[in-house]
Amino acid sequence: MAIFCRSASFAVRQAASFVFTGARRYSTDAHFEFILANKRGVKENVGLIQLNRPKALNALCDGLMQEVNQALDGFEGDSQVGAIVITGSEKAFAAGADIKEMQNWAFPACYSANFLSHWNRVSSARKPVIAAVNGFALGGGCELAMMCDNIYAGEKAQFGQPEILLGTIPGAGGTQRLTRAVGKSLAMEMVLTGKRLSAQEAMQAGLVSGVFPVQQLVPEATRCAEKIASNSKIITAMAKEAINAAFELPLAEGNRLEKRLFHATFATEDRKEGMTAFVEKRKVSFQGK
């Protein structure tokens, strides 16, 4: 989407505006220019990040991604938050990267600055992240969704990697994550032709785990995040680490890591509480320890 975005200096200047209160951190929409960030759920244990460049169909500029990273840091440090949802508008999750911002980059500067390297912050989050995708998720928008741990789609969502039509290729994980999600043949077709997938096609291909009416998408994603947040945060982090390792390690090594993480749960108070509550037939009370 060819809409110019101001530099990340605003986000950097506003970093100090994140409010810290003891072990809990709160973000408020007023601290950001390109996103909205607040807490949702009955217990306010879900962090919600909403991309907010409506006139640009939420095109991803560097300032926006800096603010997403900033909000993620805040929610990761908030002991109350157990899961995070990233969404856009009903019309667009993100229609792509900001082309005007990239148009005049030359190879030496691009290579030296390791351009887009910090756009992968979502993929390294310790807490589970759910993408709630309505409308367009194209190029960088599709890549951002795939950095999340789970994708819920609105029934009118569209997914695609159309960079080939602009004379370039995906640069934030599109060729890698898409191939792992939908397989080589479909990924090749999408990347080499710019083909888009509808929400239903994305569901059939394994790219998304659920399709919902547009108005129900964010509430459904929030409900899923609340379920995740109700479990032990430390055990959830171990489970996420084990699943992510399946994409990096051979089966035997992955099984060894899983076994070690399983053993490690026995060093936690939450494992003891979970099993004791089950045996005593009472409600469990996890403390994240």
PDB file of C-alpha atoms in Angstrom:
ATOM      1  CA  MET A   1       0.000   0.000   0.000  1.00  0.00           C
ATOM      2  CA  ALA A   2       1.694   3.160  -1.180  1.00  0.00           C
ATOM      3  CA  ILE A   3       1.110   5.512   1.723  1.00  0.00           C
ATOM      4  CA  PHE A   4       4.106   7.241   3.287  1.00  0.00           C
ATOM      5  CA  CYS A   5       4.580   6.691   7.008  1.00  0.00           C
ATOM      6  CA  ARG A   6       6.560   8.907   9.338  1.00  0.00           C
ATOM      7  CA  SER A   7       9.750   7.446  10.734  1.00  0.00           C
ATOM      8  CA  ALA A   8       9.928   5.415  13.912  1.00  0.00           C
ATOM      9  CA  SER A   9      11.193   8.425  15.861  1.00  0.00           C
ATOM     10  CA  PHE A  10       7.728   9.031  17.289  1.00  0.00           C
ATOM     11  CA  ALA A  11       7.570   5.494  18.645  1.00  0.00           C
ATOM     12  CA  VAL A  12      11.073   5.774  20.052  1.00  0.00           C
ATOM     13  CA  ARG A  13      10.277   9.072  21.758  1.00  0.00           C
ATOM     14  CA  GLN A  14       7.148   7.567  23.233  1.00  0.00           C
ATOM     15  CA  ALA A  15       8.848   4.471  24.630  1.00  0.00           C
ATOM     16  CA  ALA A  16       9.122   6.158  27.996  1.00  0.00           C
ATOM     17  CA  SER A  17       5.372   6.740  27.969  1.00  0.00           C
ATOM     18  CA  PHE A  18       4.607   3.107  28.743  1.00  0.00           C
ATOM     19  CA  VAL A  19       3.208   3.124  32.272  1.00  0.00           C
ATOM     20  CA  PHE A  20       4.678   0.729  34.814  1.00  0.00           C
ATOM     21  CA  THR A  21       2.897  -0.080  38.057  1.00  0.00           C
ATOM     22  CA  GLY A  22       4.650  -2.651  40.203  1.00  0.00           C
ATOM     23  CA  ALA A  23       4.706  -6.015  38.407  1.00  0.00           C
ATOM     24  CA  ARG A  24       1.833  -4.953  36.147  1.00  0.00           C
ATOM     25  CA  ARG A  25       2.181  -2.829  33.018  1.00  0.00           C
ATOM     26  CA  TYR A  26      -0.543  -0.974  31.264  1.00  0.00           C
ATOM     27  CA  SER A  27      -0.575   0.415  27.764  1.00  0.00           C
ATOM     28  CA  THR A  28      -2.981   3.099  26.641  1.00  0.00           C
ATOM     29  CA  ASP A  29      -4.004   4.028  23.136  1.00  0.00           C
ATOM     30  CA  ALA A  30      -2.820   7.623  23.609  1.00  0.00           C
ATOM     31  CA  HIS A  31       0.804   6.486  23.638  1.00  0.00           C
ATOM     32  CA  PHE A  32       0.766   5.307  20.024  1.00  0.00           C
ATOM     33  CA  GLU A  33       0.349   6.867  16.607  1.00  0.00           C
ATOM     34  CA  PHE A  34      -0.284   3.826  14.413  1.00  0.00           C
ATOM     35  CA  ILE A  35      -1.831   1.208  16.728  1.00  0.00           C
ATOM     36  CA  LEU A  36      -4.295   0.876  19.590  1.00  0.00           C
ATOM     37  CA  ALA A  37      -3.329  -1.251  22.587  1.00  0.00           C
ATOM     38  CA  ASN A  38      -5.390  -2.218  25.610  1.00  0.00           C
ATOM     39  CA  LYS A  39      -6.394  -5.163  27.748  1.00  0.00           C
ATOM     40  CA  ARG A  40      -9.484  -7.276  27.163  1.00  0.00           C
ATOM     41  CA  GLY A  41     -11.320 -10.159  28.764  1.00  0.00           C
ATOM     42  CA  VAL A  42     -13.338 -10.558  31.930  1.00  0.00           C
ATOM     43  CA  LYS A  43     -10.124 -10.634  33.974  1.00  0.00           C
ATOM     44  CA  GLU A  44      -8.271  -8.198  31.683  1.00  0.00           C
ATOM     45  CA  ASN A  45      -5.726 -10.932  31.043  1.00  0.00           C
ATOM     46  CA  VAL A  46      -5.646 -10.575  27.244  1.00  0.00           C
ATOM     47  CA  GLY A  47      -3.535  -7.944  25.514  1.00  0.00           C
ATOM     48  CA  LEU A  48      -5.114  -6.543  22.330  1.00  0.00           C
ATOM     49  CA  ILE A  49      -3.036  -4.810  19.655  1.00  0.00           C
ATOM     50  CA  GLN A  50      -5.048  -3.227  16.830  1.00  0.00           C
ATOM     51  CA  LEU A  51      -3.291  -1.879  13.741  1.00  0.00           C
ATOM     52  CA  ASN A  52      -4.726   1.591  13.178  1.00  0.00           C
ATOM     53  CA  ARG A  53      -3.872   3.153   9.817  1.00  0.00           C
ATOM     54  CA  PRO A  54      -7.354   2.946   8.285  1.00  0.00           C
ATOM     55  CA  LYS A  55      -6.685   5.283   5.334  1.00  0.00           C
ATOM     56  CA  ALA A  56      -3.710   3.113   4.346  1.00  0.00           C
ATOM     57  CA  LEU A  57      -5.529  -0.193   4.915  1.00  0.00           C
ATOM     58  CA  ASN A  58      -3.099  -0.730   7.805  1.00  0.00           C
ATOM     59  CA  ALA A  59      -0.052  -0.796   5.525  1.00  0.00           C
ATOM     60  CA  LEU A  60       2.964  -1.772   7.595  1.00  0.00           C
ATOM     61  CA  CYS A  61       5.476   1.039   7.928  1.00  0.00           C
ATOM     62  CA  ASP A  62       8.505   0.987  10.176  1.00  0.00           C
ATOM     63  CA  GLY A  63       6.877   3.246  12.749  1.00  0.00           C
ATOM     64  CA  LEU A  64       3.892   0.923  13.051  1.00  0.00           C
ATOM     65  CA  MET A  65       6.098  -2.136  13.506  1.00  0.00           C
ATOM     66  CA  GLN A  66       8.164  -0.309  16.122  1.00  0.00           C
ATOM     67  CA  GLU A  67       4.959   0.387  18.026  1.00  0.00           C
ATOM     68  CA  VAL A  68       3.788  -3.226  17.718  1.00  0.00           C
ATOM     69  CA  ASN A  69       7.110  -4.321  19.202  1.00  0.00           C
ATOM     70  CA  GLN A  70       6.764  -1.744  21.964  1.00  0.00           C
ATOM     71  CA  ALA A  71       3.252  -2.951  22.839  1.00  0.00           C
ATOM     72  CA  LEU A  72       4.432  -6.569  22.793  1.00  0.00           C
ATOM     73  CA  ASP A  73       7.231  -5.720  25.210  1.00  0.00           C
ATOM     74  CA  GLY A  74       4.685  -4.141  27.547  1.00  0.00           C
ATOM     75  CA  PHE A  75       2.288  -7.080  27.445  1.00  0.00           C
ATOM     76  CA  GLU A  76       5.125  -9.582  27.819  1.00  0.00           C
ATOM     77  CA  GLY A  77       6.205  -7.776  30.976  1.00  0.00           C
ATOM     78  CA  ASP A  78       2.673  -7.594  32.368  1.00  0.00           C
ATOM     79  CA  SER A  79       2.181 -10.459  34.833  1.00  0.00           C
ATOM     80  CA  GLN A  80      -1.584 -10.192  34.422  1.00  0.00           C
ATOM     81  CA  VAL A  81      -1.577 -10.818  30.659  1.00  0.00           C
ATOM     82  CA  GLY A  82      -1.489 -14.458  29.570  1.00  0.00           C
ATOM     83  CA  ALA A  83      -2.075 -14.155  25.820  1.00  0.00           C
ATOM     84  CA  ILE A  84      -2.134 -11.502  23.105  1.00  0.00           C
ATOM     85  CA  VAL A  85      -4.415 -10.823  20.121  1.00  0.00           C
ATOM     86  CA  ILE A  86      -3.301  -8.826  17.082  1.00  0.00           C
ATOM     87  CA  THR A  87      -5.971  -7.527  14.718  1.00  0.00           C
ATOM     88  CA  GLY A  88      -6.669  -4.783  12.197  1.00  0.00           C
ATOM     89  CA  SER A  89      -9.948  -3.413  10.861  1.00  0.00           C
ATOM     90  CA  GLU A  90     -12.899  -5.168   9.269  1.00  0.00           C
ATOM     91  CA  LYS A  91     -11.583  -4.106   5.852  1.00  0.00           C
ATOM     92  CA  ALA A  92      -7.924  -4.981   6.311  1.00  0.00           C
ATOM     93  CA  PHE A  93      -5.710  -6.769   8.776  1.00  0.00           C
ATOM     94  CA  ALA A  94      -2.794  -5.266   6.824  1.00  0.00           C
ATOM     95  CA  ALA A  95      -2.800  -4.818   3.066  1.00  0.00           C
ATOM     96  CA  GLY A  96       0.979  -5.130   2.853  1.00  0.00           C
ATOM     97  CA  ALA A  97       4.146  -3.219   3.616  1.00  0.00           C
ATOM     98  CA  ASP A  98       4.354   0.503   2.917  1.00  0.00           C
ATOM     99  CA  ILE A  99       5.712   0.618  -0.645  1.00  0.00           C
ATOM    100  CA  LYS A 100       6.589   4.335  -0.623  1.00  0.00           C
ATOM    101  CA  GLU A 101       8.751   3.729   2.431  1.00  0.00           C
ATOM    102  CA  MET A 102      10.667   0.988   0.598  1.00  0.00           C
ATOM    103  CA  GLN A 103      10.657   2.380  -2.934  1.00  0.00           C
ATOM    104  CA  ASN A 104      13.981   4.226  -2.856  1.00  0.00           C
ATOM    105  CA  TRP A 105      15.996   1.795  -0.763  1.00  0.00           C
ATOM    106  CA  ALA A 106      19.212   0.611  -2.448  1.00  0.00           C
ATOM    107  CA  PHE A 107      20.948  -2.707  -1.843  1.00  0.00           C
ATOM    108  CA  PRO A 108      23.947  -1.437   0.187  1.00  0.00           C
ATOM    109  CA  ALA A 109      21.731   0.393   2.702  1.00  0.00           C
ATOM    110  CA  CYS A 110      19.165  -2.405   2.766  1.00  0.00           C
ATOM    111  CA  TYR A 111      21.826  -5.031   3.444  1.00  0.00           C
ATOM    112  CA  SER A 112      23.850  -2.964   5.914  1.00  0.00           C
ATOM    113  CA  ALA A 113      20.779  -2.020   7.959  1.00  0.00           C
ATOM    114  CA  ASN A 114      19.462  -5.596   7.836  1.00  0.00           C
ATOM    115  CA  PHE A 115      16.161  -4.086   6.683  1.00  0.00           C
ATOM    116  CA  LEU A 116      13.028  -5.692   8.206  1.00  0.00           C
ATOM    117  CA  SER A 117      15.019  -7.645  10.804  1.00  0.00           C
ATOM    118  CA  HIS A 118      13.095  -6.182  13.744  1.00  0.00           C
ATOM    119  CA  TRP A 119       9.763  -6.996  12.057  1.00  0.00           C
ATOM    120  CA  ASN A 120      10.105 -10.562  13.362  1.00  0.00           C
ATOM    121  CA  ARG A 121       9.578  -9.563  17.011  1.00  0.00           C
ATOM    122  CA  VAL A 122       6.108 -11.142  17.093  1.00  0.00           C
ATOM    123  CA  SER A 123       7.563 -14.568  16.330  1.00  0.00           C
ATOM    124  CA  SER A 124       9.824 -14.437  19.398  1.00  0.00           C
ATOM    125  CA  ALA A 125       7.098 -13.548  21.915  1.00  0.00           C
ATOM    126  CA  ARG A 126       7.108 -15.856  24.939  1.00  0.00           C
ATOM    127  CA  LYS A 127       3.372 -15.484  25.407  1.00  0.00           C
ATOM    128  CA  PRO A 128       0.954 -16.975  22.856  1.00  0.00           C
ATOM    129  CA  VAL A 129      -0.163 -14.562  20.125  1.00  0.00           C
ATOM    130  CA  ILE A 130      -3.359 -14.966  18.082  1.00  0.00           C
ATOM    131  CA  ALA A 131      -3.898 -13.141  14.795  1.00  0.00           C
ATOM    132  CA  ALA A 132      -7.528 -12.112  14.212  1.00  0.00           C
ATOM    133  CA  VAL A 133      -7.625 -11.437  10.456  1.00  0.00           C
ATOM    134  CA  ASN A 134     -10.459  -9.600   8.746  1.00  0.00           C
ATOM    135  CA  GLY A 135     -10.176  -8.406   5.156  1.00  0.00           C
ATOM    136  CA  PHE A 136      -6.807  -8.186   3.433  1.00  0.00           C
ATOM    137  CA  ALA A 137      -3.732  -9.947   4.848  1.00  0.00           C
ATOM    138  CA  LEU A 138      -1.346  -9.476   1.938  1.00  0.00           C
ATOM    139  CA  GLY A 139       2.429  -9.381   1.689  1.00  0.00           C
ATOM    140  CA  GLY A 140       3.765  -8.153   5.016  1.00  0.00           C
ATOM    141  CA  GLY A 141       0.267  -8.461   6.455  1.00  0.00           C
ATOM    142  CA  CYS A 142       0.178 -12.169   5.686  1.00  0.00           C
ATOM    143  CA  GLU A 143       3.697 -12.512   7.074  1.00  0.00           C
ATOM    144  CA  LEU A 144       2.707 -10.729  10.283  1.00  0.00           C
ATOM    145  CA  ALA A 145      -0.276 -13.059  10.716  1.00  0.00           C
ATOM    146  CA  MET A 146       1.948 -16.094  10.179  1.00  0.00           C
ATOM    147  CA  MET A 147       4.378 -14.875  12.851  1.00  0.00           C
ATOM    148  CA  CYS A 148       1.559 -15.395  15.345  1.00  0.00           C
ATOM    149  CA  ASP A 149       0.952 -18.752  17.012  1.00  0.00           C
ATOM    150  CA  ASN A 150      -2.577 -19.134  15.727  1.00  0.00           C
ATOM    151  CA  ILE A 151      -4.694 -17.434  13.064  1.00  0.00           C
ATOM    152  CA  TYR A 152      -8.447 -16.872  13.257  1.00  0.00           C
ATOM    153  CA  ALA A 153     -10.006 -15.500  10.083  1.00  0.00           C
ATOM    154  CA  GLY A 154     -13.134 -13.524   9.363  1.00  0.00           C
ATOM    155  CA  GLU A 155     -15.244 -15.074   6.617  1.00  0.00           C
ATOM    156  CA  LYS A 156     -14.208 -12.339   4.129  1.00  0.00           C
ATOM    157  CA  ALA A 157     -10.473 -12.518   4.829  1.00  0.00           C
ATOM    158  CA  GLN A 158      -7.949 -12.862   1.994  1.00  0.00           C
ATOM    159  CA  PHE A 159      -4.374 -14.118   2.346  1.00  0.00           C
ATOM    160  CA  GLY A 160      -1.589 -13.690  -0.173  1.00  0.00           C
ATOM    161  CA  GLN A 161       2.081 -12.952  -0.943  1.00  0.00           C
ATOM    162  CA  PRO A 162       1.901 -10.725  -4.051  1.00  0.00           C
ATOM    163  CA  GLU A 163       5.455  -9.357  -3.837  1.00  0.00           C
ATOM    164  CA  ILE A 164       6.342 -11.015  -7.161  1.00  0.00           C
ATOM    165  CA  LEU A 165       4.002  -8.543  -8.881  1.00  0.00           C
ATOM    166  CA  LEU A 166       6.159  -5.687  -7.540  1.00  0.00           C
ATOM    167  CA  GLY A 167       9.412  -7.199  -8.721  1.00  0.00           C
ATOM    168  CA  THR A 168      10.541  -8.542  -5.365  1.00  0.00           C
ATOM    169  CA  ILE A 169       9.940 -11.484  -3.020  1.00  0.00           C
ATOM    170  CA  PRO A 170       8.664 -11.803   0.564  1.00  0.00           C
ATOM    171  CA  GLY A 171      11.245 -10.544   3.047  1.00  0.00           C
ATOM    172  CA  ALA A 172       9.709 -11.137   6.491  1.00  0.00           C
ATOM    173  CA  GLY A 173       9.345 -14.910   6.469  1.00  0.00           C
ATOM    174  CA  GLY A 174       6.700 -15.346   3.782  1.00  0.00           C
ATOM    175  CA  THR A 175       8.459 -18.021   1.737  1.00  0.00           C
ATOM    176  CA  GLN A 176       9.420 -19.940   4.867  1.00  0.00           C
ATOM    177  CA  ARG A 177       6.334 -19.841   7.072  1.00  0.00           C
ATOM    178  CA  LEU A 178       3.850 -20.150   4.211  1.00  0.00           C
ATOM    179  CA  THR A 179       5.609 -23.280   2.923  1.00  0.00           C
ATOM    180  CA  ARG A 180       5.535 -24.843   6.379  1.00  0.00           C
ATOM    181  CA  ALA A 181       1.847 -23.993   6.761  1.00  0.00           C
ATOM    182  CA  VAL A 182       0.381 -24.992   3.391  1.00  0.00           C
ATOM    183  CA  GLY A 183       3.058 -27.146   1.735  1.00  0.00           C
ATOM    184  CA  LYS A 184       5.492 -26.565  -1.129  1.00  0.00           C
ATOM    185  CA  SER A 185       3.101 -26.774  -4.085  1.00  0.00           C
ATOM    186  CA  LEU A 186       0.524 -24.248  -2.872  1.00  0.00           C
ATOM    187  CA  ALA A 187       3.207 -21.948  -1.455  1.00  0.00           C
ATOM    188  CA  MET A 188       4.973 -21.962  -4.828  1.00  0.00           C
ATOM    189  CA  GLU A 189       1.745 -21.071  -6.619  1.00  0.00           C
ATOM    190  CA  MET A 190       0.946 -18.249  -4.199  1.00  0.00           C
ATOM    191  CA  VAL A 191       4.443 -16.728  -4.192  1.00  0.00           C
ATOM    192  CA  LEU A 192       5.136 -17.119  -7.916  1.00  0.00           C
ATOM    193  CA  THR A 193       1.742 -15.891  -9.152  1.00  0.00           C
ATOM    194  CA  GLY A 194       0.452 -13.659  -6.342  1.00  0.00           C
ATOM    195  CA  LYS A 195      -2.590 -15.913  -5.913  1.00  0.00           C
ATOM    196  CA  ARG A 196      -4.786 -15.132  -2.903  1.00  0.00           C
ATOM    197  CA  LEU A 197      -6.553 -17.569  -0.603  1.00  0.00           C
ATOM    198  CA  SER A 198     -10.032 -16.930   0.743  1.00  0.00           C
ATOM    199  CA  ALA A 199     -10.680 -17.588   4.423  1.00  0.00           C
ATOM    200  CA  GLN A 200     -12.295 -20.931   3.572  1.00  0.00           C
ATOM    201  CA  GLU A 201      -9.377 -21.932   1.325  1.00  0.00           C
ATOM    202  CA  ALA A 202      -6.906 -20.897   4.021  1.00  0.00           C
ATOM    203  CA  MET A 203      -8.795 -23.076   6.485  1.00  0.00           C
ATOM    204  CA  GLN A 204      -8.673 -26.066   4.137  1.00  0.00           C
ATOM    205  CA  ALA A 205      -4.957 -25.510   3.528  1.00  0.00           C
ATOM    206  CA  GLY A 206      -4.165 -25.405   7.249  1.00  0.00           C
ATOM    207  CA  LEU A 207      -3.137 -21.756   7.348  1.00  0.00           C
ATOM    208  CA  VAL A 208      -5.904 -20.773   9.782  1.00  0.00           C
ATOM    209  CA  SER A 209      -7.612 -22.726  12.542  1.00  0.00           C
ATOM    210  CA  GLY A 210     -11.043 -21.110  12.475  1.00  0.00           C
ATOM    211  CA  VAL A 211     -13.318 -18.971  10.292  1.00  0.00           C
ATOM    212  CA  PHE A 212     -15.942 -16.723  11.874  1.00  0.00           C
ATOM    213  CA  PRO A 213     -18.449 -14.030  10.889  1.00  0.00           C
ATOM    214  CA  VAL A 214     -16.733 -10.648  10.634  1.00  0.00           C
ATOM    215  CA  GLN A 215     -18.355  -9.157  13.746  1.00  0.00           C
ATOM    216  CA  GLN A 216     -17.582 -12.222  15.860  1.00  0.00           C
ATOM    217  CA  LEU A 217     -13.919 -12.587  14.925  1.00  0.00           C
ATOM    218  CA  VAL A 218     -12.233 -10.483  17.619  1.00  0.00           C
ATOM    219  CA  PRO A 219     -14.576 -11.712  20.399  1.00  0.00           C
ATOM    220  CA  GLU A 220     -13.830 -15.320  19.370  1.00  0.00           C
ATOM    221  CA  ALA A 221     -10.086 -14.668  19.303  1.00  0.00           C
ATOM    222  CA  THR A 222     -10.349 -12.995  22.706  1.00  0.00           C
ATOM    223  CA  ARG A 223     -12.255 -15.974  24.118  1.00  0.00           C
ATOM    224  CA  CYS A 224      -9.531 -18.315  22.877  1.00  0.00           C
ATOM    225  CA  ALA A 225      -6.874 -16.038  24.401  1.00  0.00           C
ATOM    226  CA  GLU A 226      -8.776 -16.029  27.708  1.00  0.00           C
ATOM    227  CA  LYS A 227      -8.757 -19.836  27.754  1.00  0.00           C
ATOM    228  CA  ILE A 228      -5.018 -19.832  27.180  1.00  0.00           C
ATOM    229  CA  ALA A 229      -4.476 -17.146  29.827  1.00  0.00           C
ATOM    230  CA  SER A 230      -6.404 -19.198  32.407  1.00  0.00           C
ATOM    231  CA  ASN A 231      -3.722 -21.902  32.293  1.00  0.00           C
ATOM    232  CA  SER A 232      -0.303 -21.777  33.908  1.00  0.00           C
ATOM    233  CA  LYS A 233       1.771 -19.114  32.158  1.00  0.00           C
ATOM    234  CA  ILE A 234       5.054 -20.949  32.709  1.00  0.00           C
ATOM    235  CA  ILE A 235       3.676 -24.277  31.458  1.00  0.00           C
ATOM    236  CA  THR A 236       2.091 -22.521  28.469  1.00  0.00           C
ATOM    237  CA  ALA A 237       5.493 -21.067  27.567  1.00  0.00           C
ATOM    238  CA  MET A 238       7.028 -24.552  27.714  1.00  0.00           C
ATOM    239  CA  ALA A 239       4.297 -25.979  25.481  1.00  0.00           C
ATOM    240  CA  LYS A 240       4.792 -23.168  22.958  1.00  0.00           C
ATOM    241  CA  GLU A 241       8.554 -23.756  22.930  1.00  0.00           C
ATOM    242  CA  ALA A 242       8.048 -27.469  22.283  1.00  0.00           C
ATOM    243  CA  ILE A 243       5.627 -26.903  19.380  1.00  0.00           C
ATOM    244  CA  ASN A 244       7.863 -24.289  17.744  1.00  0.00           C
ATOM    245  CA  ALA A 245      10.812 -26.693  17.983  1.00  0.00           C
ATOM    246  CA  ALA A 246       8.926 -29.116  15.738  1.00  0.00           C
ATOM    247  CA  PHE A 247       9.655 -26.750  12.808  1.00  0.00           C
ATOM    248  CA  GLU A 248      13.355 -26.511  13.597  1.00  0.00           C
ATOM    249  CA  LEU A 249      14.510 -29.926  14.821  1.00  0.00           C
ATOM    250  CA  PRO A 250      14.579 -33.500  13.488  1.00  0.00           C
ATOM    251  CA  LEU A 251      11.918 -35.723  15.076  1.00  0.00           C
ATOM    252  CA  ALA A 252      14.306 -37.481  17.456  1.00  0.00           C
ATOM    253  CA  GLU A 253      15.759 -34.180  18.691  1.00  0.00           C
ATOM    254  CA  GLY A 254      12.286 -32.678  18.998  1.00  0.00           C
ATOM    255  CA  ASN A 255      11.120 -35.628  21.074  1.00  0.00           C
ATOM    256  CA  ARG A 256      14.151 -35.256  23.338  1.00  0.00           C
ATOM    257  CA  LEU A 257      13.399 -31.558  23.865  1.00  0.00           C
ATOM    258  CA  GLU A 258       9.753 -32.326  24.565  1.00  0.00           C
ATOM    259  CA  LYS A 259      10.743 -34.933  27.156  1.00  0.00           C
ATOM    260  CA  ARG A 260      13.098 -32.497  28.879  1.00  0.00           C
ATOM    261  CA  LEU A 261      10.435 -29.804  28.985  1.00  0.00           C
ATOM    262  CA  PHE A 262       7.929 -32.364  30.297  1.00  0.00           C
ATOM    263  CA  HIS A 263      10.388 -33.290  33.037  1.00  0.00           C
ATOM    264  CA  ALA A 264      10.888 -29.587  33.772  1.00  0.00           C
ATOM    265  CA  THR A 265       7.189 -29.150  34.523  1.00  0.00           C
ATOM    266  CA  PHE A 266       7.774 -31.288  37.614  1.00  0.00           C
ATOM    267  CA  ALA A 267       9.942 -28.516  39.026  1.00  0.00           C
ATOM    268  CA  THR A 268       6.982 -26.115  39.013  1.00  0.00           C
ATOM    269  CA  GLU A 269       4.333 -25.442  41.628  1.00  0.00           C
ATOM    270  CA  ASP A 270       1.705 -25.257  38.899  1.00  0.00           C
ATOM    271  CA  ARG A 271       2.288 -28.872  37.797  1.00  0.00           C
ATOM    272  CA  LYS A 272       1.804 -29.993  41.392  1.00  0.00           C
ATOM    273  CA  GLU A 273      -1.282 -27.804  41.796  1.00  0.00           C
ATOM    274  CA  GLY A 274      -2.810 -29.017  38.530  1.00  0.00           C
ATOM    275  CA  MET A 275      -2.489 -32.701  39.347  1.00  0.00           C
ATOM    276  CA  THR A 276      -3.491 -32.237  42.983  1.00  0.00           C
ATOM    277  CA  ALA A 277      -6.610 -30.295  41.984  1.00  0.00           C
ATOM    278  CA  PHE A 278      -7.524 -33.075  39.554  1.00  0.00           C
ATOM    279  CA  VAL A 279      -7.125 -35.792  42.197  1.00  0.00           C
ATOM    280  CA  GLU A 280      -9.022 -33.743  44.786  1.00  0.00           C
ATOM    281  CA  LYS A 281     -11.740 -32.895  42.227  1.00  0.00           C
ATOM    282  CA  ARG A 282     -11.541 -29.155  42.848  1.00  0.00           C
ATOM    283  CA  LYS A 283     -10.955 -26.060  40.748  1.00  0.00           C
ATOM    284  CA  VAL A 284      -7.320 -25.495  39.885  1.00  0.00           C
ATOM    285  CA  SER A 285      -5.507 -22.321  40.937  1.00  0.00           C
ATOM    286  CA  PHE A 286      -2.359 -21.681  38.923  1.00  0.00           C
ATOM    287  CA  GLN A 287       0.147 -19.106  40.160  1.00  0.00           C
ATOM    288  CA  GLY A 288       2.654 -19.104  37.309  1.00  0.00           C
ATOM    289  CA  LYS A 289       5.350 -20.708  39.426  1.00  0.00           C
TER     290      LYS A 289
END
